[in-house]
Structure formats: structure tokens, C-alpha cells
Short mmCIF file of C-alpha atoms and ligand atoms in Angstrom, two decimals:
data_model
loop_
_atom_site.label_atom_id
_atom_site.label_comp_id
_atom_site.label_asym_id
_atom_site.label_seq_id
_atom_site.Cartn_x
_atom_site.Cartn_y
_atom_site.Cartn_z
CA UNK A 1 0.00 0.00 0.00
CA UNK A 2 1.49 3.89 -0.72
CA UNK A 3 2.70 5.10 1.90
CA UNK A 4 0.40 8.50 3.23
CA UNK A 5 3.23 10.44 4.09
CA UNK A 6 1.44 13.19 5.58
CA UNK A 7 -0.42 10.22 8.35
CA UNK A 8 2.81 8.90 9.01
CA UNK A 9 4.87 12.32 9.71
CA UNK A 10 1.79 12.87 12.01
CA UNK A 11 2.23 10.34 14.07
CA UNK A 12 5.46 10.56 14.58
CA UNK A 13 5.09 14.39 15.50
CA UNK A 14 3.04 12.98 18.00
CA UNK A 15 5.30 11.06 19.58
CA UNK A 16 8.26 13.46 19.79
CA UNK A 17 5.78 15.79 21.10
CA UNK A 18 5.02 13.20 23.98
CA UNK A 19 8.67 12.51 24.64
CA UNK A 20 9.76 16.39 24.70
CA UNK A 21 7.32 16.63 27.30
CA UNK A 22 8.88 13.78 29.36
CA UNK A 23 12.58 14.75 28.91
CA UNK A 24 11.38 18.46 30.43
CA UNK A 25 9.09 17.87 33.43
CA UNK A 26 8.19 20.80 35.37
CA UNK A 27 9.90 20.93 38.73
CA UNK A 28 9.11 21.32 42.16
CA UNK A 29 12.63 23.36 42.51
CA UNK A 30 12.87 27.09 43.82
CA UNK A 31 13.67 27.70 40.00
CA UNK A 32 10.73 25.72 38.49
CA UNK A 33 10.50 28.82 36.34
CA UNK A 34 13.36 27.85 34.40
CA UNK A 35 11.32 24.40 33.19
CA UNK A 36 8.69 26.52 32.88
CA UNK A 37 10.06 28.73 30.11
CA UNK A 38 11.55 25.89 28.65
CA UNK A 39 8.40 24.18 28.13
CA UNK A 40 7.06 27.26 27.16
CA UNK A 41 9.55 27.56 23.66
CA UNK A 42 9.75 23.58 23.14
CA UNK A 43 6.38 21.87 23.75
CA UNK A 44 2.98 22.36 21.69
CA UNK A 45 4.66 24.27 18.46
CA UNK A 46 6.76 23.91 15.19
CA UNK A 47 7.10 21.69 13.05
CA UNK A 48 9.71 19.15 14.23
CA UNK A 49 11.18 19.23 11.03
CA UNK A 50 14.90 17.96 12.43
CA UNK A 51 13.99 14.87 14.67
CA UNK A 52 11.22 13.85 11.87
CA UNK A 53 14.08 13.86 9.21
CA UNK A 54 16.72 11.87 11.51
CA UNK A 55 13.53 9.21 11.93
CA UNK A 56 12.82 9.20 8.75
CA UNK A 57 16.73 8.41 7.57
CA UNK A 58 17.00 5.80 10.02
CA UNK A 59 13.66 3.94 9.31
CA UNK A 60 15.06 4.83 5.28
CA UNK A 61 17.94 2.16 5.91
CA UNK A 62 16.11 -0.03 7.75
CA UNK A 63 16.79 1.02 11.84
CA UNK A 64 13.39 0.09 13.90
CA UNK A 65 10.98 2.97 14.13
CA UNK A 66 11.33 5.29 16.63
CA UNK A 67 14.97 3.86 17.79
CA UNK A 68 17.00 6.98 19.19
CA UNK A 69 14.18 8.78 20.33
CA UNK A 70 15.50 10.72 22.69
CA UNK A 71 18.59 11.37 20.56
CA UNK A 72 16.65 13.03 17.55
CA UNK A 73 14.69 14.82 20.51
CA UNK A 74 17.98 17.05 21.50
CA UNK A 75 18.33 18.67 17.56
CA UNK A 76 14.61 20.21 18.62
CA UNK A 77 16.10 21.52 22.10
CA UNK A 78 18.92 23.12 20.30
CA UNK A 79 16.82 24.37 17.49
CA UNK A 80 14.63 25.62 19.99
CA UNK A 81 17.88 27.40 21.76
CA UNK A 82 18.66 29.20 18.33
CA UNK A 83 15.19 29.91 17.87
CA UNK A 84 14.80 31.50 21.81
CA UNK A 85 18.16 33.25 21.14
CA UNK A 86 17.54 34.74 17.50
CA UNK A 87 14.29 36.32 18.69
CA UNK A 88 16.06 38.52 21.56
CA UNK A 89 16.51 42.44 21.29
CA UNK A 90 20.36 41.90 20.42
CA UNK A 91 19.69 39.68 17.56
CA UNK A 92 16.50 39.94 15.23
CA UNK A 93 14.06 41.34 18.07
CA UNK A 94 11.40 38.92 16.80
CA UNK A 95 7.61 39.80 19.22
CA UNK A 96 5.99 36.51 17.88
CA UNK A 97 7.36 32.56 17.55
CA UNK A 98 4.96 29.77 16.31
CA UNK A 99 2.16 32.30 16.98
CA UNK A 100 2.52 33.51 20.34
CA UNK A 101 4.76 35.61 22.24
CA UNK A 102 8.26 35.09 21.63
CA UNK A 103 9.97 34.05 25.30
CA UNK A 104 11.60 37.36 25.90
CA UNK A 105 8.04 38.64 25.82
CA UNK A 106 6.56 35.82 28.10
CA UNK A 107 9.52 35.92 30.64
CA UNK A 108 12.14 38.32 31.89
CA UNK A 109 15.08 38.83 28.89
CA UNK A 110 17.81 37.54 31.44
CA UNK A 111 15.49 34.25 31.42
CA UNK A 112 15.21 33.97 27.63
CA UNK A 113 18.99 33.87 27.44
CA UNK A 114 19.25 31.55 30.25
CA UNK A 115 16.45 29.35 29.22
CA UNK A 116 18.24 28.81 25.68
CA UNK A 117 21.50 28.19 27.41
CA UNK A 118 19.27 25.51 29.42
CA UNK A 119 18.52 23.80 26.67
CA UNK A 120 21.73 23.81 24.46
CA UNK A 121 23.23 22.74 27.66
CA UNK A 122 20.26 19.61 27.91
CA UNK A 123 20.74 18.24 24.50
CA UNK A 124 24.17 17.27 24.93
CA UNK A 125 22.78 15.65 28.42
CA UNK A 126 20.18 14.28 26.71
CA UNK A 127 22.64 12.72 23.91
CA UNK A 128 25.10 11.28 26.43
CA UNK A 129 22.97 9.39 28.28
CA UNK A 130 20.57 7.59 25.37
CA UNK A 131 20.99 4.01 26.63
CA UNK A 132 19.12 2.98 23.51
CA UNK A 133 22.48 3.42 21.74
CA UNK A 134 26.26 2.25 21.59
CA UNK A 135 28.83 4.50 23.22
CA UNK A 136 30.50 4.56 19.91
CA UNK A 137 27.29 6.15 18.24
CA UNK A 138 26.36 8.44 21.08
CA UNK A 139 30.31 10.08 20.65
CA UNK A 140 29.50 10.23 16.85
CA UNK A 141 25.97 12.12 17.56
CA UNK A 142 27.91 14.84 20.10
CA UNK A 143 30.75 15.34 17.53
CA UNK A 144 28.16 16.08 14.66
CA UNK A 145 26.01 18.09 17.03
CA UNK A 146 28.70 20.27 18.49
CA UNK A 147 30.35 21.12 14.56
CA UNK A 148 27.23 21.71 12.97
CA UNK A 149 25.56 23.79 16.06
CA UNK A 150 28.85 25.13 16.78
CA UNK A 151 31.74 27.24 15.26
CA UNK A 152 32.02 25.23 11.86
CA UNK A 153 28.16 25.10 11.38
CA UNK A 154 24.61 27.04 12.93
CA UNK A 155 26.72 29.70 15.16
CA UNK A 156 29.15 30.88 12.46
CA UNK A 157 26.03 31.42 10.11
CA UNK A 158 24.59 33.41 13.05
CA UNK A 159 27.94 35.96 13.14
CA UNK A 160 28.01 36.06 9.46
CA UNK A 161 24.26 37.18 9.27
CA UNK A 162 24.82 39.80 11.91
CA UNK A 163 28.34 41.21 10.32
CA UNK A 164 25.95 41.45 7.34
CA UNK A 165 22.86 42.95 8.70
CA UNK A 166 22.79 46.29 6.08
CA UNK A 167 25.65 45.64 3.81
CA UNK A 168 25.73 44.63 0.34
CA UNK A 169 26.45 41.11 -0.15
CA UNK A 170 26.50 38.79 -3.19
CA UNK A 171 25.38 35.36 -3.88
CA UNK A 172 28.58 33.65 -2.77
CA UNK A 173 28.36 35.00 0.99
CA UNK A 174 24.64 34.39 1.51
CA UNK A 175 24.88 30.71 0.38
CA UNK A 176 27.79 30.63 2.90
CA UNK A 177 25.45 32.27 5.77
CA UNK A 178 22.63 29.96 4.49
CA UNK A 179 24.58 26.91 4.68
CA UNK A 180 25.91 27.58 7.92
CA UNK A 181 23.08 29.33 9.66
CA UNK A 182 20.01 26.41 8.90
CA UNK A 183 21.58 24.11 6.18
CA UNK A 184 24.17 22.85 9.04
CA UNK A 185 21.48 21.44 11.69
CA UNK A 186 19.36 20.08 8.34
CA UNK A 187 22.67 18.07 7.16
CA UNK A 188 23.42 17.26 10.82
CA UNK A 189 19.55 15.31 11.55
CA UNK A 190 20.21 13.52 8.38
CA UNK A 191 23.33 12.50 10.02
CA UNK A 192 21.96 11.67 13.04
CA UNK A 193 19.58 9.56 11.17
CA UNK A 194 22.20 7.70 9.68
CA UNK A 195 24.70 7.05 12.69
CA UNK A 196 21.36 5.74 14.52
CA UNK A 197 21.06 3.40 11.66
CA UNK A 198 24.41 2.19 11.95
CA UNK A 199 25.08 3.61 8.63
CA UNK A 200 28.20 2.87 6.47
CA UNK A 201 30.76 5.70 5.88
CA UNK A 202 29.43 5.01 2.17
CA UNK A 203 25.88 5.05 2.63
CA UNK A 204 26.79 8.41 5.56
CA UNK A 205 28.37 10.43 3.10
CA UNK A 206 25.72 9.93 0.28
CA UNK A 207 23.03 10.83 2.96
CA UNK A 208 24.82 14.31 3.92
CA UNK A 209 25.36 15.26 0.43
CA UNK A 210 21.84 15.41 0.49
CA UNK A 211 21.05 16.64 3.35
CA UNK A 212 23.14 19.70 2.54
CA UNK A 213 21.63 20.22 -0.71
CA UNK A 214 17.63 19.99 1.34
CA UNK A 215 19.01 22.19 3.87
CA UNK A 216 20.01 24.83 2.14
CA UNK A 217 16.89 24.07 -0.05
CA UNK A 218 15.03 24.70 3.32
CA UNK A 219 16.26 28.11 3.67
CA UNK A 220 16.02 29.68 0.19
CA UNK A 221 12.34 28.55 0.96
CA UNK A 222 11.80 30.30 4.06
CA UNK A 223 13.13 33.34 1.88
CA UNK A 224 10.36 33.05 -0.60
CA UNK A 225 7.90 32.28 2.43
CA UNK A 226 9.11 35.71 4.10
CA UNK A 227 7.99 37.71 1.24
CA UNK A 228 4.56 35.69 -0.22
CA UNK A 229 3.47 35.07 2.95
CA UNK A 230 3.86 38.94 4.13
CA UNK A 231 2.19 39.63 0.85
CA UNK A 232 -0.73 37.01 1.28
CA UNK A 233 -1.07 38.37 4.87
CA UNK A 234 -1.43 41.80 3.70
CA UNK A 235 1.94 42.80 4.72
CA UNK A 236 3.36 44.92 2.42
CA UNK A 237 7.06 44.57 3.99
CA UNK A 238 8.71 41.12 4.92
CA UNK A 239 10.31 40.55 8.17
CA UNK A 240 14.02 40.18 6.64
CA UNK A 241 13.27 43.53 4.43
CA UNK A 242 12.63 45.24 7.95
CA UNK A 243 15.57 43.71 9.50
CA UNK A 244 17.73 45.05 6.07
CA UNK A 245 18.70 41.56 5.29
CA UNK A 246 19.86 40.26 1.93
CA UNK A 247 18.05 36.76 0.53
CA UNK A 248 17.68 34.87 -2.48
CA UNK A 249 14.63 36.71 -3.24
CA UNK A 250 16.64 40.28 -2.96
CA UNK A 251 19.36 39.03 -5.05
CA UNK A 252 17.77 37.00 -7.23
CA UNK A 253 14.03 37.48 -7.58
CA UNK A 254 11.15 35.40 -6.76
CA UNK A 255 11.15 32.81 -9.64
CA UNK A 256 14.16 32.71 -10.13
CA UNK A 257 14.63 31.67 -6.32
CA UNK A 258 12.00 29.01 -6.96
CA UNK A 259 14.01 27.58 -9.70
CA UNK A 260 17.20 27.56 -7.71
CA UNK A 261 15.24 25.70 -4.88
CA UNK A 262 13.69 22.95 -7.34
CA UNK A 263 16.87 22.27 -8.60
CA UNK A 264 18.57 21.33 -5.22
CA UNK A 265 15.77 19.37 -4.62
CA UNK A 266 16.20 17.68 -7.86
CA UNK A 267 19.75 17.09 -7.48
CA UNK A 268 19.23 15.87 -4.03
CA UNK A 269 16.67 13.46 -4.63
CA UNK A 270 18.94 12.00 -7.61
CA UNK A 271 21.49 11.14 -4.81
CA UNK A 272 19.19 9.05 -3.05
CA UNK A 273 18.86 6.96 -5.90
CA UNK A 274 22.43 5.77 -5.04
CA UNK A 275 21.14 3.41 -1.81
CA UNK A 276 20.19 0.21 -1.95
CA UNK A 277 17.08 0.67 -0.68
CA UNK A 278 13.50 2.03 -0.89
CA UNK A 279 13.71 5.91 0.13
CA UNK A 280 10.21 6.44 -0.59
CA UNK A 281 9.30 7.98 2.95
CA UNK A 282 13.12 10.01 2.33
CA UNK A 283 11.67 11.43 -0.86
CA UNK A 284 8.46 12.42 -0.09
CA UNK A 285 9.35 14.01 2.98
CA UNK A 286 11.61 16.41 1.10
CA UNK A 287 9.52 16.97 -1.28
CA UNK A 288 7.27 18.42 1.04
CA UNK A 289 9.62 20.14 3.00
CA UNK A 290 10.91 21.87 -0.13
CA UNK A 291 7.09 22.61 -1.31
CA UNK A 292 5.73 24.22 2.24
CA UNK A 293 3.59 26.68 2.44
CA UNK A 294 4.63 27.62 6.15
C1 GRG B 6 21.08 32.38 17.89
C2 GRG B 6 23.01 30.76 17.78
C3 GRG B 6 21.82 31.34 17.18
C4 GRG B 6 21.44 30.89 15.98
C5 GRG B 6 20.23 31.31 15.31
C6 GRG B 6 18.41 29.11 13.24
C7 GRG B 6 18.83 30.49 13.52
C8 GRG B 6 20.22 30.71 13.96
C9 GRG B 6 18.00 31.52 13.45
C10 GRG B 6 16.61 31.36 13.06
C11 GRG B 6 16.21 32.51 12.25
C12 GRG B 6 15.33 32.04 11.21
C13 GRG B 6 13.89 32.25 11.47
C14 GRG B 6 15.86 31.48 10.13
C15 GRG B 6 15.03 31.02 9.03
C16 GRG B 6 15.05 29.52 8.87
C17 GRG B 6 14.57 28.87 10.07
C18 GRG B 6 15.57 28.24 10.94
C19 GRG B 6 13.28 28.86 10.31
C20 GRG B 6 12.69 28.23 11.48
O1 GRG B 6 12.74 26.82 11.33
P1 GRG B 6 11.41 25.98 11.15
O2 GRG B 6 10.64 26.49 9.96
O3 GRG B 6 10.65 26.43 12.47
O4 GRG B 6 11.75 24.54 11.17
P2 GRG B 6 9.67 25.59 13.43
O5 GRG B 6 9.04 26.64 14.31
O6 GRG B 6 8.67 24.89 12.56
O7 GRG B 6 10.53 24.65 14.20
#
């Protein structure tokens, strides 16, 4: 039977959901409020677009659904950090975050920070102590988290973006912000995937290749979704137009930013067709990810 890919990433949504709610309880600590605005950012919003992928490469090359649950679980808490973090005053002063306040709005600022800290902090917790897998692959999961959150990956993208906030900048740098900023932790949950799986380096190094083409897919996407969305919603100015940002669709125009992001997907998709194995649920998935409306 075809596989309904939209049932399946469902219920699998549903089950993160369940176990994010597990790994942060609330507290019956003097500092509760420190779960509390944790919970606040990680539990009942967005679209768990990282663990789903690292599930869906593992279940791709055959792993047993659901194995490294609580692994795939920490690339939400630290895209919930960056999230938390990118929102504050210093960075892109963002009010709203999965429509409602963002948590600089809910809680004190000094919280916000610390309550992303909390989290970043967690995931590598959270990673360390999965008993569902080796030693060997829980090392391999910290190393990729730490590059691609880190200084080689998510963080650098973050500097670059800020150093470029107002400047004129071509093609060349914002594919290098873009790959860094959001491509990184979209490569690195394919990864995760894999290394869960037990992967070969083989089968590993086919798997980022296309992961970094989807991620940076992801984000020429969320350019285009800046703009029609703002214009759909009867916003006449996009977010990264008031924030003076340069994106695909500034540099290179709407279509032409749709063609760019078609083509990765293409070209990704062909690289899949290098596994021995059905990558039905793989395929789709991107293909959805790289046709969102939101
Ligand atoms: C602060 C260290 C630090 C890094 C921030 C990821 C990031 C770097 C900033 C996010 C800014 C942003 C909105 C970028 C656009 C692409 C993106 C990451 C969108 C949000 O990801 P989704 O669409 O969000 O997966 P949900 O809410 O569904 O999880």
C-alpha cells in the first residue's frame, strides 16, 4: 500500500511531542520557572522538522521505528535554543514565535537567554545518556552536534548574518550564511539519522550530500515564504526587508529563487537513488519540506 506520508509524519510528530514533554518535566525546585520557560519555547509548536528527518533516515535504511528517540529529541532543544536566542533584542528582536509571544516577551530577557543556554546545555545531556544506543554512536551524535551547532556550522552562520545585517552582499556570501546558519542542523539530523542506523561511511556520506543540498533548499524557501506570505497576509514589507537583510529573493528574484530551490531538490533526490534501498518515505518528505507553504 502507498505510503500517506502526511499520516505517518503525524504520528510521529506525536510522539516526539510526547517525549519532549517527558525529557522536560516541570519541577518542584525554587527555579521551576526555568522548566517553565523551557516548556514554554519547546512543547505544543513547530514543526519538528529535524527529529522527523533523523527518523525518517533511520527507518530509510532499515533502523526500527522510533529507535534513538531521545537522541533526535535534543536537535529540537537546540533548534529551539537558536530559535529562543535569534528572537532577543540583540539579535533579530522577533515579538511573535509559532504564533505567540516570543519568550523574551513571556519571561524576563535575562530568562530567555538563560532558558536557551538551558537547553543547548540539555541536549548534549540528553545525547550522552541515550541508553538505547552504543557509546561509539552516542560520541558520533555529540561530535556532529557540536560542529554543525557550533563554530564550523549554525553559530558561524549566526555571526556572518549579523556582520551582514545592512551591507551589500553577493550570492557567494549568503549561500555561505545559508549553509551555515540552517543548512548545518538540516545536514546534521540527516546525520543523526544515519549514525542511529548504523550507517556505512558510504551510505553516511551519500546521505549528507543530500542533506546539505535539502538544507540549504530549506532556507532559500523560508526566503520566498518571508515575502509571499507577508504579501498574502497583507503585509506589504517582509520581516528580513525590515531587518535590512539580503536573501535569495533580494538578489535574485522570486522565480528565479523558486528555480534555484527545485533544482537542489532535484539534485538531491537523484542522490538518493544511489542506496540500496527504498527511500520512498526520504523522498516524499523532502519533497514536502521543499514545497511548504509555512
Ligand atoms: C542564535 C546561535 C543562534 C542561531 C540562530 C536558526 C537560527 C540561527 C536563526 C533562526 C532565524 C530564522 C527564522 C531562520 C530562518 C530559517 C529557520 C531556521 C526557520 C525556522 O525553522 P522551522 O521552519 O521552524 O523549522 P519551526 O518553528 O517549525 O521549528
Amino acid at each position: 500500500m502507498p505510503i500517506d506520508i502526511s499520516h505517518y509524519l503525524k504520528d510521529k510528530s506525536q510522539i516526539i511531542e510526547e517525549h519532549l514533554d517527558k525529557l522536560i518535566p516541570e519541577k518542584k525546585v525554587p527555579y521551576n520557572l526555568l522548566f517553565q520557560a523551557a516548556r514554554y519555547s519547546l512543547i505544543g509548536g513547530g514543526k519538528r522538522i529535524r527529529p522527523l528527518l533523523a527518523l525518517v533516515t533511520a527507518e530509510t535504511l532499515g533502523c526500527s521505528p522510533l529507535h534513538g528517540l531521545s537522541a533526535v529529541c535534543a536537535l529540537e532543544m537546540i533548534h529551539t535554543y537558536s530559535l529562543i536566542h535569534d528572537d532577543l533584542p540583540c539579535m533579530d528582536d522577533d515579538d511573535y514565535r509559532r504564533g505567540k509571544p516570543s519568550l523574551h516577551k513571556k519571561f524576563p530577557e535575562g530568562h530567555a537567554v538563560l532558558t536557551g543556554d538551558f537547553l543547548l546545555t540539555l541536549a548534549f545531556d540528553v545525547l550522552a545518556n541515550d541508553d538505547s544506543l552504543s557509546p561509539q554512536q552516542r560520541l558520533g551524535l555529540i561530535q556532529t552536534l557540536s560542529k554543525h551547532a557550533g563554530g564550523e556550522g549554525m553559530i558561524a552562520g549566526q555571526v556572518l548574518d549579523l556582520a551582514s545585517e545592512g551591507k551589500n552582499i553577493n550570492l557567494e556570501t549568503l549561500q555561505l550564511i545559508h549553509r551555515n546558519k540552517t543548512g548545518a542542523m538540516i545536514a546534521a539530523s540527516i546525520q543523526f539519522g544515519a549514525i542511529i542506523a548504523g550507517a556505512s561511511q558510504e551510505f553516511m556520506g551519500i546521505l549528507y550530500s543530500f542533506g546539505e543540498d535539502i538544507g540549504l533548499a530549506f532556507q532559500i524557501v523560508d526566503d520566498i515564504l518571508d515575502v509571499t506570505a507577508s504579501q498574502k497576509h497583507g503585509k506589504y514589507i517582509a520581516s528580513d526587508v525590515v531587518n535590512n537583510k539580503a536573501t535569495y529573493v533580494t538578489l535574485l528574484g522570486l522565480d528565479k529563487s523558486q528555480q534555484l530551490a527545485s533544482d537542489l531538490l532535484n539534485t538531491a533526490l537523484n542522490k538518493l537513488k544511489a542506496l540500496p534501498v527504498d527511500a520512498t518515505l526520504l523522498t516524499k518528505f523532502a519533497q514536502l519540506i521543499v514545497n511548504r507553504s509555512f
